[in-house]
mmCIF file of C-alpha atoms in Angstrom:
data_model
loop_
_atom_site.group_PDB
_atom_site.id
_atom_site.type_symbol
_atom_site.label_atom_id
_atom_site.label_comp_id
_atom_site.label_asym_id
_atom_site.label_seq_id
_atom_site.Cartn_x
_atom_site.Cartn_y
_atom_site.Cartn_z
ATOM 1 C CA UNK O 1 8.094 2.315 25.715
ATOM 2 C CA UNK O 2 11.831 2.258 26.020
ATOM 3 C CA UNK O 3 13.723 2.757 29.245
ATOM 4 C CA UNK O 4 17.089 4.541 29.168
ATOM 5 C CA UNK O 5 19.859 5.088 31.719
ATOM 6 C CA UNK O 6 20.064 8.875 31.730
ATOM 7 C CA UNK O 7 23.659 8.957 32.978
ATOM 8 C CA UNK O 8 25.034 6.708 30.239
ATOM 9 C CA UNK O 9 22.454 6.948 27.466
ATOM 10 C CA UNK O 10 22.258 3.147 27.393
ATOM 11 C CA UNK O 11 18.970 1.396 26.709
ATOM 12 C CA UNK O 12 17.752 -0.766 29.598
ATOM 13 C CA UNK O 13 16.434 -4.120 28.467
ATOM 14 C CA UNK O 14 13.925 -4.603 25.697
ATOM 15 C CA UNK O 15 11.137 -2.152 24.896
ATOM 16 C CA UNK O 16 8.144 -2.483 27.218
ATOM 17 C CA UNK O 17 5.348 -3.811 25.036
ATOM 18 C CA UNK O 18 1.704 -3.378 25.905
ATOM 19 C CA UNK O 19 -0.081 -6.289 24.280
ATOM 20 C CA UNK O 20 -3.563 -4.831 24.715
ATOM 21 C CA UNK O 21 -2.606 -1.471 23.215
ATOM 22 C CA UNK O 22 -0.866 -3.174 20.294
ATOM 23 C CA UNK O 23 -3.784 -5.534 19.773
ATOM 24 C CA UNK O 24 -6.313 -2.716 19.463
ATOM 25 C CA UNK O 25 -4.047 -0.330 17.529
ATOM 26 C CA UNK O 26 -3.792 2.124 20.384
ATOM 27 C CA UNK O 27 -0.995 4.689 20.576
ATOM 28 C CA UNK O 28 0.987 5.625 23.642
ATOM 29 C CA UNK O 29 0.402 9.336 24.372
ATOM 30 C CA UNK O 30 1.902 9.989 27.808
ATOM 31 C CA UNK O 31 4.129 8.551 30.524
ATOM 32 C CA UNK O 32 4.862 9.688 34.086
ATOM 33 C CA UNK O 33 7.237 8.433 36.793
ATOM 34 C CA UNK O 34 6.090 8.175 40.390
ATOM 35 C CA UNK O 35 8.060 10.319 42.872
ATOM 36 C CA UNK O 36 9.803 7.212 44.267
ATOM 37 C CA UNK O 37 10.944 6.218 40.751
ATOM 38 C CA UNK O 38 9.589 2.686 41.097
ATOM 39 C CA UNK O 39 6.324 3.015 39.171
ATOM 40 C CA UNK O 40 5.454 4.267 35.736
ATOM 41 C CA UNK O 41 2.038 5.207 34.384
ATOM 42 C CA UNK O 42 1.269 5.199 30.671
ATOM 43 C CA UNK O 43 -1.706 6.788 28.932
ATOM 44 C CA UNK O 44 -3.042 5.589 25.586
ATOM 45 C CA UNK O 45 -5.123 6.944 22.736
ATOM 46 C CA UNK O 46 -7.826 4.383 23.576
ATOM 47 C CA UNK O 47 -8.520 6.225 26.857
ATOM 48 C CA UNK O 48 -6.768 3.737 29.139
ATOM 49 C CA UNK O 49 -4.027 4.023 31.741
ATOM 50 C CA UNK O 50 -1.649 1.219 32.592
ATOM 51 C CA UNK O 51 0.437 1.102 35.752
ATOM 52 C CA UNK O 52 3.854 -0.537 35.727
ATOM 53 C CA UNK O 53 6.275 -1.384 38.502
ATOM 54 C CA UNK O 54 9.977 -1.443 37.701
ATOM 55 C CA UNK O 55 12.571 -4.059 38.424
ATOM 56 C CA UNK O 56 16.297 -3.867 37.699
ATOM 57 C CA UNK O 57 15.923 -3.515 33.938
ATOM 58 C CA UNK O 58 12.335 -4.233 33.000
ATOM 59 C CA UNK O 59 8.766 -3.193 33.743
ATOM 60 C CA UNK O 60 5.780 -5.320 34.661
ATOM 61 C CA UNK O 61 2.231 -4.375 35.502
ATOM 62 C CA UNK O 62 1.298 -3.753 39.092
ATOM 63 C CA UNK O 63 -0.779 -6.668 40.429
ATOM 64 C CA UNK O 64 -3.677 -4.298 41.195
ATOM 65 C CA UNK O 65 -3.801 -3.042 37.612
ATOM 66 C CA UNK O 66 -3.532 -6.163 35.509
ATOM 67 C CA UNK O 67 -6.265 -4.799 33.292
ATOM 68 C CA UNK O 68 -6.147 -1.297 31.866
ATOM 69 C CA UNK O 69 -7.925 1.457 33.773
ATOM 70 C CA UNK O 70 -10.652 3.072 31.655
ATOM 71 C CA UNK O 71 -9.765 6.716 32.194
ATOM 72 C CA UNK O 72 -11.220 8.789 29.381
ATOM 73 C CA UNK O 73 -13.714 8.672 26.555
ATOM 74 C CA UNK O 74 -10.886 10.076 24.437
ATOM 75 C CA UNK O 75 -7.135 9.692 24.665
ATOM 76 C CA UNK O 76 -5.152 10.171 27.878
ATOM 77 C CA UNK O 77 -3.135 13.208 26.831
ATOM 78 C CA UNK O 78 -1.155 13.677 30.043
ATOM 79 C CA UNK O 79 -0.418 12.023 33.383
ATOM 80 C CA UNK O 80 1.169 13.381 36.545
ATOM 81 C CA UNK O 81 1.734 11.885 40.004
ATOM 82 C CA UNK O 82 1.002 13.916 43.112
ATOM 83 C CA UNK O 83 4.179 14.943 44.968
ATOM 84 C CA UNK O 84 3.487 12.335 47.684
ATOM 85 C CA UNK O 85 2.806 9.584 45.101
ATOM 86 C CA UNK O 86 -0.640 8.782 46.523
ATOM 87 C CA UNK O 87 -2.667 10.071 43.585
ATOM 88 C CA UNK O 88 -2.295 10.141 39.840
ATOM 89 C CA UNK O 89 -4.019 12.805 37.738
ATOM 90 C CA UNK O 90 -4.918 12.161 34.112
ATOM 91 C CA UNK O 91 -5.917 14.700 31.497
ATOM 92 C CA UNK O 92 -8.193 13.518 28.740
ATOM 93 C CA UNK O 93 -9.157 14.787 25.334
ATOM 94 C CA UNK O 94 -12.755 14.271 26.498
ATOM 95 C CA UNK O 95 -12.386 17.376 28.700
ATOM 96 C CA UNK O 96 -11.795 15.697 32.060
ATOM 97 C CA UNK O 97 -9.108 15.680 34.692
ATOM 98 C CA UNK O 98 -9.472 12.504 36.739
ATOM 99 C CA UNK O 99 -7.741 11.467 39.943
ATOM 100 C CA UNK O 100 -6.695 7.874 40.605
ATOM 101 C CA UNK O 101 -5.472 5.863 43.559
ATOM 102 C CA UNK O 102 -2.592 4.001 41.906
ATOM 103 C CA UNK O 103 -2.466 1.109 44.382
ATOM 104 C CA UNK O 104 -6.092 0.144 43.734
ATOM 105 C CA UNK O 105 -6.522 1.529 40.224
ATOM 106 C CA UNK O 106 -9.774 3.175 41.353
ATOM 107 C CA UNK O 107 -10.902 6.704 40.637
ATOM 108 C CA UNK O 108 -10.236 8.787 43.768
ATOM 109 C CA UNK O 109 -12.403 11.875 43.323
ATOM 110 C CA UNK O 110 -14.996 13.371 41.025
ATOM 111 C CA UNK O 111 -13.545 14.436 37.656
ATOM 112 C CA UNK O 112 -12.872 18.075 36.904
ATOM 113 C CA UNK O 113 -14.401 19.354 33.671
ATOM 114 C CA UNK O 114 -12.796 21.516 31.002
ATOM 115 C CA UNK O 115 -15.045 21.764 27.941
ATOM 116 C CA UNK O 116 -12.086 22.334 25.618
ATOM 117 C CA UNK O 117 -10.256 19.074 26.343
ATOM 118 C CA UNK O 118 -7.217 18.693 28.581
ATOM 119 C CA UNK O 119 -3.773 18.652 27.033
ATOM 120 C CA UNK O 120 -1.523 19.040 30.074
ATOM 121 C CA UNK O 121 -1.790 18.671 33.857
ATOM 122 C CA UNK O 122 0.676 19.628 36.608
ATOM 123 C CA UNK O 123 0.578 19.340 40.415
ATOM 124 C CA UNK O 124 1.936 22.217 42.472
ATOM 125 C CA UNK O 125 4.996 21.135 44.500
ATOM 126 C CA UNK O 126 2.988 21.086 47.749
ATOM 127 C CA UNK O 127 0.162 19.054 46.153
ATOM 128 C CA UNK O 128 -2.520 21.623 46.999
ATOM 129 C CA UNK O 129 -3.233 22.803 43.457
ATOM 130 C CA UNK O 130 -3.434 21.331 39.997
ATOM 131 C CA UNK O 131 -3.020 23.248 36.747
ATOM 132 C CA UNK O 132 -4.603 22.059 33.510
ATOM 133 C CA UNK O 133 -4.475 23.437 30.008
ATOM 134 C CA UNK O 134 -7.379 23.219 27.634
ATOM 135 C CA UNK O 135 -7.640 25.242 24.472
ATOM 136 C CA UNK O 136 -6.136 28.719 24.886
ATOM 137 C CA UNK O 137 -6.597 28.873 28.643
ATOM 138 C CA UNK O 138 -5.155 27.413 31.829
ATOM 139 C CA UNK O 139 -7.240 26.481 34.851
ATOM 140 C CA UNK O 140 -5.921 26.335 38.414
ATOM 141 C CA UNK O 141 -7.843 23.911 40.642
ATOM 142 C CA UNK O 142 -7.913 23.288 44.385
ATOM 143 C CA UNK O 143 -6.665 19.673 44.424
ATOM 144 C CA UNK O 144 -8.620 18.834 47.588
ATOM 145 C CA UNK O 145 -12.050 20.287 46.805
ATOM 146 C CA UNK O 146 -11.947 20.262 42.995
ATOM 147 C CA UNK O 147 -13.017 23.914 42.957
ATOM 148 C CA UNK O 148 -11.680 26.057 40.118
ATOM 149 C CA UNK O 149 -9.547 28.787 41.697
ATOM 150 C CA UNK O 150 -8.566 30.793 38.649
ATOM 151 C CA UNK O 151 -8.562 30.808 34.873
ATOM 152 C CA UNK O 152 -5.542 32.226 33.048
ATOM 153 C CA UNK O 153 -5.948 33.530 29.497
ATOM 154 C CA UNK O 154 -3.688 35.261 26.989
ATOM 155 C CA UNK O 155 -2.293 32.667 24.613
ATOM 156 C CA UNK O 156 -3.457 32.984 21.012
ATOM 157 C CA UNK O 157 -3.364 29.239 20.268
ATOM 158 C CA UNK O 158 -3.616 25.892 22.072
ATOM 159 C CA UNK O 159 -1.718 25.618 25.383
ATOM 160 C CA UNK O 160 0.155 22.327 25.101
ATOM 161 C CA UNK O 161 2.078 22.247 28.393
ATOM 162 C CA UNK O 162 2.009 23.652 31.924
ATOM 163 C CA UNK O 163 4.655 23.313 34.667
ATOM 164 C CA UNK O 164 5.081 24.688 38.188
ATOM 165 C CA UNK O 165 8.360 26.125 39.438
ATOM 166 C CA UNK O 166 10.030 24.087 42.230
ATOM 167 C CA UNK O 167 8.731 26.468 44.943
ATOM 168 C CA UNK O 168 5.243 26.685 43.413
ATOM 169 C CA UNK O 169 5.245 30.461 43.066
ATOM 170 C CA UNK O 170 5.402 30.453 39.244
ATOM 171 C CA UNK O 171 3.527 28.580 36.555
ATOM 172 C CA UNK O 172 4.909 28.303 33.031
ATOM 173 C CA UNK O 173 2.756 27.599 29.982
ATOM 174 C CA UNK O 174 3.794 26.767 26.425
ATOM 175 C CA UNK O 175 1.526 27.265 23.451
ATOM 176 C CA UNK O 176 1.378 26.399 19.791
ATOM 177 C CA UNK O 177 1.410 30.182 19.229
ATOM 178 C CA UNK O 178 5.186 29.937 19.869
ATOM 179 C CA UNK O 179 5.144 31.639 23.274
ATOM 180 C CA UNK O 180 5.968 30.628 26.829
ATOM 181 C CA UNK O 181 4.203 32.628 29.541
ATOM 182 C CA UNK O 182 5.007 32.838 33.256
#
């Protein structure tokens, strides 16, 4: 991973190297900043998540996550922090959305299941709902109970990304079919 100063375009320090991922020929698939901007989560093709805390120009692992968190039987395709920073959601190619307590590195709730794999996850701005994309569909989940609220269909190919509007009244989805739906 490389860290950049967005305002100047300057690179901050040296690339953050993950020895374990490099050692086992794992690829970095996803990164997500915490809402406070002090922590970074990375997801790898080996199904692990690593949590990093940032200093002035470098990143080091959080003491509670010295070892990688085993998050998925497949790769960790996407990561997203809850708006309050208390939970981290991971989407896995094994068809699970898992919730984590970042401070402890422990799984917080039962995983949500999507038989088609999970490519993208997004918290609603109020933290009450989570959207996930699988194959050609999007699922909206109650983030507290884990109950599926709704399934959205219409794309003709894989949905690769979902994102909520700032007020939470719209959801955008992007697909390999070349369309963006609201």
